[in-house]
Coordinates of C-alpha atoms in Angstrom, one line a residue:
M2 CA 60.5 35.1 -15.4
L3 CA 62.6 37.5 -17.7
L4 CA 62.6 41.0 -18.6
A5 CA 64.8 41.0 -21.6
A6 CA 64.9 44.7 -22.2
D7 CA 66.9 45.6 -19.2
R8 CA 68.4 42.3 -18.9
Y9 CA 66.9 41.3 -15.4
M10 CA 65.7 38.1 -14.3
Y11 CA 62.9 38.3 -11.6
L12 CA 63.0 35.6 -9.0
D13 CA 60.1 34.4 -7.1
G14 CA 61.5 31.0 -5.6
N15 CA 59.1 29.0 -7.7
S16 CA 59.8 29.2 -11.4
L17 CA 63.4 29.1 -11.9
T18 CA 64.7 26.6 -14.7
A19 CA 68.0 24.9 -15.1
E20 CA 68.6 26.9 -18.4
D21 CA 67.9 30.1 -16.4
L22 CA 70.6 29.2 -13.7
V23 CA 73.0 28.4 -16.4
N24 CA 72.5 31.9 -18.0
L25 CA 72.4 33.6 -14.5
G26 CA 75.9 31.9 -14.0
K27 CA 77.2 33.1 -17.4
G28 CA 76.3 36.7 -16.1
L29 CA 73.8 37.2 -18.7
Y30 CA 71.1 38.6 -16.3
K31 CA 71.1 40.5 -13.1
I32 CA 68.4 39.7 -10.3
K33 CA 65.3 41.3 -9.0
L34 CA 62.8 40.0 -6.7
T35 CA 59.2 39.8 -7.6
P36 CA 56.7 41.9 -5.4
E37 CA 55.2 39.0 -4.2
A38 CA 58.5 37.4 -3.1
E39 CA 59.5 40.7 -1.4
R40 CA 56.2 40.4 0.5
K41 CA 56.8 37.0 1.9
V42 CA 60.5 37.6 2.6
K43 CA 59.4 40.6 4.8
Q44 CA 56.6 38.7 6.7
S45 CA 59.1 35.8 7.4
G46 CA 61.7 38.1 8.8
E47 CA 59.2 39.9 11.0
L48 CA 58.4 36.6 12.7
I49 CA 62.0 35.9 13.5
E50 CA 62.3 39.5 15.0
K51 CA 59.1 38.5 17.1
I52 CA 60.7 35.3 18.3
V53 CA 63.7 37.1 19.4
K54 CA 61.8 40.1 21.2
E55 CA 59.7 37.5 23.1
Q56 CA 62.7 35.4 24.0
K57 CA 61.5 32.2 22.6
V58 CA 63.7 29.1 22.6
V59 CA 63.9 28.3 18.9
Y60 CA 66.5 26.0 17.2
G61 CA 69.1 28.2 15.1
I62 CA 67.5 31.4 16.2
T63 CA 68.1 31.4 20.0
T64 CA 70.1 28.1 20.3
G65 CA 73.3 26.6 19.1
F66 CA 73.3 24.2 16.0
G67 CA 73.5 20.4 15.5
K68 CA 74.7 18.8 18.8
F69 CA 74.4 22.1 20.5
A70 CA 70.7 22.6 19.6
R71 CA 69.8 22.6 23.5
T72 CA 72.2 25.3 24.2
V73 CA 70.2 28.6 24.5
I74 CA 72.2 31.7 23.5
P75 CA 71.7 35.1 25.3
I76 CA 70.3 37.6 23.1
S77 CA 73.3 39.8 23.5
K78 CA 75.3 37.1 21.6
L79 CA 72.8 36.3 18.7
K80 CA 74.7 38.2 16.3
E81 CA 78.0 36.7 17.4
L82 CA 76.4 33.2 17.1
Q83 CA 75.5 33.9 13.4
V84 CA 79.0 35.1 12.7
N85 CA 80.7 32.1 14.5
L86 CA 78.6 29.8 12.5
I87 CA 79.8 31.3 9.2
R88 CA 83.4 31.3 10.3
S89 CA 83.4 27.8 11.8
H90 CA 81.6 26.1 8.9
S91 CA 83.9 27.7 6.4
A92 CA 86.2 24.6 6.3
G93 CA 86.1 23.5 2.7
V94 CA 89.3 22.6 0.7
G95 CA 90.3 22.1 -2.9
K96 CA 90.2 24.4 -5.9
P97 CA 87.7 27.3 -5.8
L98 CA 84.7 27.1 -8.0
T99 CA 84.9 29.2 -11.3
P100 CA 83.4 32.5 -11.3
D101 CA 80.4 30.8 -13.4
R102 CA 79.7 28.2 -10.8
S103 CA 80.1 30.6 -8.1
R104 CA 77.6 32.8 -9.7
M105 CA 75.1 30.0 -10.2
L106 CA 75.5 29.0 -6.5
L107 CA 74.8 32.5 -5.5
A108 CA 71.8 32.9 -7.8
L109 CA 70.2 29.7 -6.5
R110 CA 70.6 30.4 -3.0
I111 CA 68.8 33.9 -3.6
N112 CA 66.0 32.1 -5.3
V113 CA 65.5 29.8 -2.3
L114 CA 65.4 32.6 0.0
A115 CA 62.9 34.4 -2.3
K116 CA 60.4 31.7 -1.3
G117 CA 60.0 33.5 2.0
Y118 CA 60.5 30.4 4.4
S119 CA 64.0 31.1 5.5
G120 CA 63.6 34.1 8.0
I121 CA 66.2 36.3 6.4
S122 CA 65.3 39.9 6.5
L123 CA 64.4 41.8 3.1
E124 CA 67.2 44.2 3.8
T125 CA 69.8 41.6 4.0
L126 CA 68.4 39.8 0.9
H127 CA 68.6 42.9 -1.1
Q128 CA 72.5 43.0 0.0
V129 CA 72.9 39.6 -1.2
I130 CA 71.4 40.4 -4.6
E131 CA 73.5 43.5 -4.9
A132 CA 76.6 41.6 -4.5
F133 CA 75.3 39.3 -7.3
N134 CA 74.4 42.1 -9.6
A135 CA 77.9 43.4 -9.0
S136 CA 79.5 40.0 -9.7
C137 CA 81.4 40.0 -6.4
L138 CA 81.8 36.2 -5.8
P139 CA 83.3 34.7 -2.7
Y140 CA 86.0 32.0 -2.6
I141 CA 84.2 28.9 -2.5
P142 CA 86.4 25.5 -2.3
E143 CA 84.7 22.5 -4.1
K144 CA 85.3 20.1 -1.4
G145 CA 83.8 19.6 2.0
T146 CA 80.1 19.0 1.8
V147 CA 78.6 15.7 2.8
G148 CA 75.3 17.0 1.3
A149 CA 73.2 16.2 4.3
S150 CA 72.3 19.4 6.5
G151 CA 72.6 21.2 3.1
D152 CA 75.9 22.1 1.6
L153 CA 76.9 23.8 4.7
A154 CA 80.8 24.2 3.9
P155 CA 80.6 25.7 0.4
L156 CA 77.7 27.8 1.5
A157 CA 79.6 29.1 4.4
H158 CA 82.4 30.2 2.2
L159 CA 79.7 31.9 0.2
A160 CA 78.3 33.6 3.2
L161 CA 81.8 34.5 4.4
G162 CA 82.5 36.7 1.6
L163 CA 79.4 38.2 2.0
I164 CA 80.0 39.5 5.5
G165 CA 83.3 41.1 4.4
E166 CA 85.7 38.1 5.2
G167 CA 87.9 35.7 3.3
K168 CA 88.4 36.4 -0.4
M169 CA 86.3 37.6 -3.2
W170 CA 86.4 37.7 -7.0
S171 CA 85.0 40.4 -9.3
P172 CA 85.8 41.2 -12.9
K173 CA 86.7 44.7 -11.6
S174 CA 88.9 43.6 -8.7
G175 CA 90.2 40.2 -9.5
W176 CA 90.8 38.1 -6.3
A177 CA 91.3 40.3 -3.1
D178 CA 90.0 40.6 0.2
A179 CA 86.4 40.5 0.4
K180 CA 85.8 43.7 2.4
Y181 CA 87.9 45.4 -0.1
V182 CA 86.1 44.0 -3.1
L183 CA 82.5 45.0 -1.7
E184 CA 84.0 48.7 -1.0
A185 CA 85.4 48.8 -4.7
H186 CA 81.7 48.3 -5.7
G187 CA 80.0 50.7 -3.3
L188 CA 78.7 47.7 -1.1
K189 CA 78.7 47.2 2.6
P190 CA 79.5 43.7 4.3
I191 CA 76.1 42.3 5.6
S192 CA 75.6 42.6 9.3
L193 CA 74.0 39.3 10.3
R194 CA 70.7 39.3 12.2
P195 CA 69.3 36.4 14.1
K196 CA 68.8 33.1 11.9
E197 CA 70.5 34.8 9.0
G198 CA 73.7 33.0 9.2
L199 CA 71.8 29.6 8.9
A200 CA 69.5 30.9 6.3
L201 CA 72.4 31.6 4.1
I202 CA 74.3 28.1 4.6
N203 CA 71.6 25.4 5.0
G204 CA 70.3 23.9 1.9
T205 CA 71.2 21.7 -1.3
Q206 CA 72.5 24.6 -3.6
M207 CA 75.9 23.3 -4.4
I208 CA 74.7 20.0 -5.3
T209 CA 71.8 21.3 -7.2
S210 CA 73.6 24.3 -9.0
L211 CA 76.1 22.1 -10.4
G212 CA 73.4 19.6 -11.3
C213 CA 71.9 22.3 -13.4
E214 CA 75.0 22.9 -15.3
A215 CA 75.2 18.9 -15.5
V216 CA 71.7 18.4 -16.9
E217 CA 72.2 21.3 -19.3
R218 CA 75.4 19.9 -20.8
A219 CA 74.2 16.4 -20.7
K220 CA 71.1 17.4 -22.9
A221 CA 73.5 19.3 -25.4
I222 CA 75.9 16.5 -25.9
A223 CA 73.1 13.8 -26.1
Q224 CA 71.6 15.6 -29.0
Q225 CA 74.7 16.1 -30.7
A226 CA 75.9 12.5 -30.3
D227 CA 72.9 11.4 -32.5
I228 CA 74.3 13.6 -35.3
I229 CA 77.9 12.5 -34.7
A230 CA 76.7 8.7 -34.8
A231 CA 74.8 9.4 -37.9
L232 CA 77.9 10.6 -39.7
T233 CA 79.8 7.7 -38.5
L234 CA 77.1 5.3 -40.0
E235 CA 77.4 7.1 -43.4
V236 CA 81.2 6.9 -43.3
L237 CA 80.9 3.0 -42.4
K238 CA 78.1 2.7 -45.0
G239 CA 75.4 1.6 -42.7
T240 CA 71.8 1.2 -43.4
T241 CA 68.9 3.2 -42.1
R242 CA 66.4 0.4 -41.9
A243 CA 67.1 -0.1 -38.3
F244 CA 65.6 3.3 -37.6
D245 CA 62.2 2.4 -39.3
S246 CA 59.5 4.1 -37.2
D247 CA 57.4 0.9 -37.1
I248 CA 60.2 -0.9 -35.1
Q249 CA 60.3 2.0 -32.6
A250 CA 56.6 1.8 -32.3
L251 CA 56.9 -1.7 -31.0
R252 CA 58.9 -0.7 -28.0
P253 CA 57.8 3.0 -27.6
H254 CA 60.1 4.5 -25.1
P255 CA 60.0 8.3 -25.8
G256 CA 63.8 8.6 -26.1
Q257 CA 64.2 5.6 -28.5
I258 CA 61.5 7.2 -30.8
E259 CA 63.1 10.6 -30.7
V260 CA 66.7 9.2 -31.5
A261 CA 65.6 7.2 -34.4
S262 CA 63.3 10.2 -35.8
R263 CA 66.7 12.4 -35.6
F264 CA 68.7 9.6 -37.4
R265 CA 66.0 9.4 -40.3
S266 CA 65.9 13.1 -40.6
L267 CA 69.5 13.3 -41.2
L268 CA 70.1 10.1 -43.3
D269 CA 66.9 9.9 -45.3
S270 CA 68.4 9.6 -48.7
D271 CA 65.3 10.3 -50.6
H272 CA 64.8 13.7 -48.8
H273 CA 68.5 14.5 -48.7
P274 CA 70.2 12.5 -51.5
S275 CA 73.4 10.8 -50.5
E276 CA 76.0 9.7 -52.9
I277 CA 77.8 7.6 -50.3
A278 CA 74.5 5.6 -49.6
D279 CA 73.8 5.1 -53.3
S280 CA 77.2 3.8 -53.7
H281 CA 76.6 0.8 -51.5
R282 CA 73.0 0.3 -52.3
F283 CA 73.6 -3.2 -54.0
C284 CA 76.1 -4.8 -51.5
D285 CA 76.3 -8.1 -49.8
R286 CA 76.2 -7.4 -46.1
V287 CA 73.1 -7.9 -44.0
Q288 CA 73.4 -6.2 -40.8
D289 CA 75.1 -3.5 -38.8
A290 CA 77.2 -3.7 -35.8
Y291 CA 75.2 -2.8 -32.5
T292 CA 77.0 0.5 -32.2
L293 CA 75.3 1.5 -35.2
R294 CA 72.1 -0.4 -35.3
C295 CA 71.1 0.1 -31.7
C296 CA 71.7 3.8 -31.4
P297 CA 68.0 4.6 -30.9
Q298 CA 68.0 2.1 -27.9
V299 CA 71.3 3.1 -26.4
H300 CA 71.2 6.7 -27.0
G301 CA 67.4 6.8 -26.4
V302 CA 67.6 5.6 -22.7
V303 CA 70.2 8.5 -22.1
N304 CA 67.6 10.9 -23.4
D305 CA 65.1 9.6 -20.8
T306 CA 67.5 9.5 -18.1
I307 CA 68.3 13.2 -18.7
N308 CA 64.6 14.2 -18.8
F309 CA 64.0 12.2 -15.5
V310 CA 66.9 13.8 -13.7
K311 CA 66.0 17.3 -15.1
N312 CA 62.5 17.1 -13.4
I313 CA 64.0 16.2 -10.2
I314 CA 66.6 19.2 -10.3
T315 CA 63.8 21.6 -11.4
T316 CA 61.8 20.7 -8.5
E317 CA 64.8 21.1 -6.3
I318 CA 66.0 24.2 -7.4
N319 CA 62.4 25.7 -6.6
S320 CA 62.2 24.1 -3.1
A321 CA 62.9 25.5 0.3
T322 CA 65.5 23.3 1.6
D323 CA 66.9 24.8 4.8
N324 CA 66.0 24.6 8.4
P325 CA 64.0 25.4 10.5
M326 CA 61.3 26.4 8.0
V327 CA 59.7 29.7 8.9
F328 CA 55.8 29.6 8.3
A329 CA 55.1 33.4 8.9
E330 CA 51.3 33.2 8.1
R331 CA 50.9 30.4 10.8
G332 CA 53.3 32.1 13.1
E333 CA 55.4 29.0 13.5
T334 CA 58.9 27.6 12.8
I335 CA 59.4 23.9 12.3
S336 CA 62.4 21.9 12.1
G337 CA 62.4 19.3 9.4
G338 CA 64.7 17.5 6.9
N339 CA 64.3 19.4 3.5
F340 CA 68.0 20.0 3.6
H341 CA 68.9 16.4 2.9
G342 CA 70.6 16.1 -0.3
E343 CA 69.5 12.7 -1.3
Y344 CA 67.2 13.6 -4.0
P345 CA 69.6 15.5 -6.1
A346 CA 72.5 13.0 -5.1
K347 CA 70.9 9.9 -6.4
A348 CA 69.5 11.8 -9.6
L349 CA 73.2 13.0 -10.5
D350 CA 74.6 9.6 -9.9
Y351 CA 72.0 8.2 -12.3
L352 CA 72.8 11.0 -14.8
A353 CA 76.4 10.1 -14.7
I354 CA 75.6 6.4 -15.1
G355 CA 73.3 7.1 -18.0
V356 CA 75.5 9.9 -20.0
H357 CA 78.6 7.7 -19.8
E358 CA 77.0 5.3 -22.2
L359 CA 77.2 7.8 -25.0
A360 CA 81.1 7.8 -24.5
A361 CA 81.1 3.9 -24.2
I362 CA 79.3 3.3 -27.5
S363 CA 81.1 6.2 -29.2
E364 CA 84.6 4.8 -28.4
R365 CA 83.5 1.3 -30.1
R366 CA 82.5 3.4 -33.2
I367 CA 85.8 5.1 -33.2
E368 CA 87.5 1.7 -33.0
R369 CA 85.4 0.7 -36.2
L370 CA 86.5 3.9 -38.0
C371 CA 90.2 3.3 -37.2
N372 CA 90.2 -0.5 -37.8
P373 CA 90.5 -1.2 -41.5
S374 CA 89.1 -4.9 -41.2
L375 CA 85.9 -3.2 -40.1
S376 CA 85.9 0.1 -42.0
E377 CA 87.2 -0.7 -45.6
L378 CA 89.3 2.7 -44.9
P379 CA 92.9 3.2 -44.5
A380 CA 94.2 2.0 -41.1
F381 CA 93.9 4.9 -38.4
L382 CA 92.3 7.3 -41.2
V383 CA 95.7 8.2 -42.6
T384 CA 97.6 7.9 -45.9
E385 CA 101.2 6.3 -45.7
G386 CA 100.6 4.4 -42.6
G387 CA 103.7 3.5 -40.6
L388 CA 105.2 6.8 -41.6
N389 CA 102.0 8.4 -40.2
S390 CA 100.1 7.2 -37.2
G391 CA 96.8 9.2 -37.8
F392 CA 94.2 8.4 -35.2
M393 CA 95.9 5.7 -33.6
I394 CA 96.4 7.6 -30.1
A395 CA 93.3 9.6 -30.4
H396 CA 91.4 6.4 -30.1
C397 CA 93.7 5.5 -27.1
T398 CA 92.7 8.7 -25.6
A399 CA 89.0 8.0 -26.1
A400 CA 89.5 4.6 -24.5
S401 CA 91.3 5.9 -21.4
L402 CA 88.5 8.4 -20.9
V403 CA 85.8 5.7 -21.1
S404 CA 87.7 3.7 -18.5
E405 CA 88.2 6.6 -16.3
N406 CA 84.3 7.1 -16.3
K407 CA 83.8 3.6 -15.5
A408 CA 85.2 4.4 -12.1
L409 CA 83.6 7.7 -11.8
C410 CA 80.2 6.2 -12.4
H411 CA 80.3 4.4 -9.0
P412 CA 77.6 6.1 -7.1
S413 CA 78.6 8.5 -4.4
S414 CA 75.1 8.3 -2.8
V415 CA 75.5 4.7 -1.7
D416 CA 77.9 6.0 0.8
S417 CA 77.2 7.6 4.3
L418 CA 79.2 8.6 7.1
S419 CA 77.7 9.9 10.4
T420 CA 78.8 13.6 11.2
S421 CA 77.9 16.2 13.7
A422 CA 78.3 13.9 16.8
A423 CA 75.7 11.6 15.3
T424 CA 73.1 14.2 15.0
E425 CA 73.6 14.0 11.1
D426 CA 73.7 10.4 11.1
H427 CA 72.8 9.8 7.4
V428 CA 74.2 11.8 4.7
S429 CA 73.9 12.0 0.8
M430 CA 77.6 12.7 -0.4
G431 CA 75.6 14.7 -3.1
G432 CA 78.6 17.5 -3.6
W433 CA 80.9 14.4 -4.8
A434 CA 77.8 13.2 -7.0
A435 CA 77.5 16.5 -8.7
R436 CA 81.4 17.2 -9.3
K437 CA 82.1 13.8 -10.7
C438 CA 79.0 13.9 -12.9
L439 CA 80.3 17.1 -14.5
R440 CA 83.7 15.3 -15.0
V441 CA 82.0 12.3 -16.6
I442 CA 80.0 14.7 -18.9
E443 CA 83.2 16.5 -19.9
H444 CA 84.8 13.2 -20.8
V445 CA 81.6 12.1 -23.0
E446 CA 82.1 15.6 -24.6
Q447 CA 85.8 14.8 -25.5
V448 CA 85.3 11.2 -26.6
L449 CA 82.4 12.5 -29.2
A450 CA 84.8 15.0 -30.3
I451 CA 87.3 12.6 -31.2
E452 CA 84.6 10.5 -33.0
L453 CA 83.4 13.6 -34.8
L454 CA 86.9 14.3 -36.0
A455 CA 87.5 10.6 -37.0
A456 CA 84.1 10.7 -39.0
C457 CA 85.0 13.7 -40.8
Q458 CA 88.6 12.3 -41.7
G459 CA 86.7 9.1 -43.0
I460 CA 84.8 11.4 -45.3
E461 CA 87.9 12.4 -46.9
F462 CA 88.6 8.9 -48.1
L463 CA 85.0 8.6 -49.7
R464 CA 85.3 11.8 -51.8
P465 CA 84.2 13.0 -54.4
L466 CA 81.0 11.4 -53.0
R467 CA 79.0 13.6 -50.8
T468 CA 76.7 12.6 -47.8
T469 CA 73.3 14.2 -47.0
T470 CA 73.0 17.8 -46.9
P471 CA 72.5 18.1 -43.1
L472 CA 75.7 16.1 -42.6
E473 CA 77.6 18.0 -45.2
K474 CA 76.9 21.1 -43.1
V475 CA 78.5 19.3 -40.0
Y476 CA 81.4 18.6 -42.0
D477 CA 81.8 22.0 -43.2
L478 CA 81.4 23.3 -39.6
V479 CA 84.3 21.0 -38.4
R480 CA 86.5 22.2 -41.5
T481 CA 86.2 25.6 -40.2
V482 CA 88.4 24.8 -37.2
V483 CA 90.1 21.8 -38.3
R484 CA 91.8 21.0 -41.5
P485 CA 91.9 17.4 -43.2
W486 CA 94.6 15.1 -41.8
M487 CA 97.1 14.8 -44.7
K488 CA 100.0 13.8 -42.5
D489 CA 100.7 13.6 -38.8
R490 CA 100.5 16.8 -36.8
F491 CA 100.0 18.0 -33.2
M492 CA 96.6 16.3 -32.6
A493 CA 95.5 17.9 -29.3
P494 CA 94.4 21.4 -30.5
D495 CA 92.2 19.7 -33.0
I496 CA 90.4 17.8 -30.2
D497 CA 90.2 20.7 -28.2
A498 CA 88.7 22.9 -31.0
V499 CA 86.1 20.3 -31.9
H500 CA 85.3 19.9 -28.1
R501 CA 84.5 23.7 -28.0
L502 CA 82.1 23.2 -31.0
L503 CA 80.1 20.9 -29.0
V504 CA 80.2 22.6 -25.8
E505 CA 78.9 25.6 -27.6
E506 CA 76.2 23.4 -29.3
K507 CA 77.5 24.6 -32.8
V508 CA 77.0 21.0 -34.3
W509 CA 73.4 21.0 -33.0
E510 CA 72.7 24.6 -34.4
V511 CA 73.6 23.5 -38.0
A512 CA 71.7 20.4 -38.0
V513 CA 68.6 21.3 -36.1
P514 CA 66.9 23.2 -38.8
Y515 CA 66.9 19.9 -40.9
I516 CA 65.7 17.8 -38.0
E517 CA 62.8 20.2 -37.2
K518 CA 61.8 20.5 -40.8
Y519 CA 61.7 16.9 -41.3
R520 CA 59.4 16.6 -38.1
M521 CA 57.3 19.4 -38.9
E522 CA 56.6 18.4 -42.5
H523 CA 55.7 15.0 -41.7
I524 CA 57.9 13.7 -44.6
P525 CA 57.0 10.2 -45.8
E526 CA 59.6 7.7 -44.6
S527 CA 61.8 6.3 -47.3
R528 CA 62.3 2.4 -46.9
P529 CA 65.0 1.4 -49.5
V530 CA 65.3 -2.3 -50.5
S531 CA 67.7 -4.1 -48.1
P532 CA 68.5 -7.6 -46.9
T533 CA 67.7 -6.4 -43.4
A534 CA 64.2 -6.0 -44.2
F535 CA 62.9 -8.8 -46.6
S536 CA 59.6 -8.4 -48.2
L537 CA 57.6 -10.6 -50.6
G538 CA 58.5 -9.7 -54.1
S539 CA 61.8 -8.1 -53.2
K540 CA 65.1 -9.0 -54.9
M541 CA 67.3 -10.9 -52.6
N542 CA 70.4 -9.6 -53.9
M543 CA 69.6 -5.9 -53.5
C544 CA 70.5 -4.4 -50.4
S545 CA 71.9 -1.7 -48.4
L546 CA 74.5 -3.4 -46.1
H547 CA 76.0 -4.7 -43.0
D548 CA 77.9 -6.6 -40.7
H549 CA 76.8 -10.2 -40.9
N550 CA 79.0 -11.5 -37.9
E551 CA 76.0 -12.0 -35.6
Q552 CA 73.3 -14.6 -35.5

């Protein structure tokens, strides 16, 4: 729930979206709690106080943790118990999370605590929120979680900064000792009460916050992959007949139907006249290669995969995932297993496998653009071949990224190693699932950036002919950051520049008005005469095109 006027996002533990969390990570909003969330948190904290006062033996409150669950801790040492928990569990290694990802992790932990089932005091939660609002972000190594009793190591590092130990970063101070960073913003280190250390570190927020970024980036690149593939189809003089809505209706997967609709909206030459399409209206080829013809089927299942994973991630970010759960209204705490990361781990493994296919099929289209026997264009899309190498090694880069993705797509969640003296004897390995999923998605973005560069270069050899209006807009956008390839030059900056366009969703922004207009106006579908769609009375020598190398 947003209040755009003062740029605060109100959290209640129940209604956060993946897009919301990504925006919180970017620092676009500060956080406040809803009144109902404050009431629940206060009630939960009061139950913990009562348990301590009555000297009850309750896991994680008056006992040790994991294998030490049967060790009762004296009341005089309950504060030390929580601090020791944070210090000992801060055992992560590797590079620290970026500020955006640290901010997402902190925001998501606040959202979980806001549900009121963790036993943290309202005062302490307000301190956590103040740290977030000041962008005081602890040093959180990216490696060390097995994703079982939650993401203990990364969340412990998060809590370590909040209690004034370890390092922190803020825009004002840069990296410095946590205590100094807090003081520089007028904040005090948190003094942990019973259960509060455990409340801060038990849960799946590392897996799931990175999962939110993965889902949002996957959605963005999947949408733009359709636009890029459509442009490649134009350059390779492909037909639109395979995207006929009646074909999709016979296999009515939602993603397939959506992708085919996008292709029609971008390529419909009756709606957006294409001089390129007109130029090959009477050719002698009968079918396109699968990398063109099967885009609705291949890209489509990626869209459906993203939606499936997004549903799981959305449920997860609004779930109480720590332990024990504090049911204040019942006056009861119960140890359970909501901290186990199997749900987001499995989902993110699936997402990596799904999204990878966008790069796999894109690399094959790049090959078709660069190979003169398939493209009818100059070899490697450059004049004076031999003197110039053109897109030869850009294609190699795409191939290397696709190959690397094949290894990264091996699911991490099929592994489990018993930890904590066999107390945590089945784990999810979800932290690695999330991190490698993001790496796969970045590679997909880079491969599609190369295809977009190559397709725009192919257009140069078809001039003065023009493609459809929306695809010309895409071409114009690319040319604002990369000039045509007249002779060899330093290629990497061009790839980086187009990659940024995709990450910032600029390609989608220029094309989506045409896609939505086509959808909303229910424009009649054009069905040009083609040998791929024989009908009684048609002239068999009229066509649109295509590869006839298949049976």
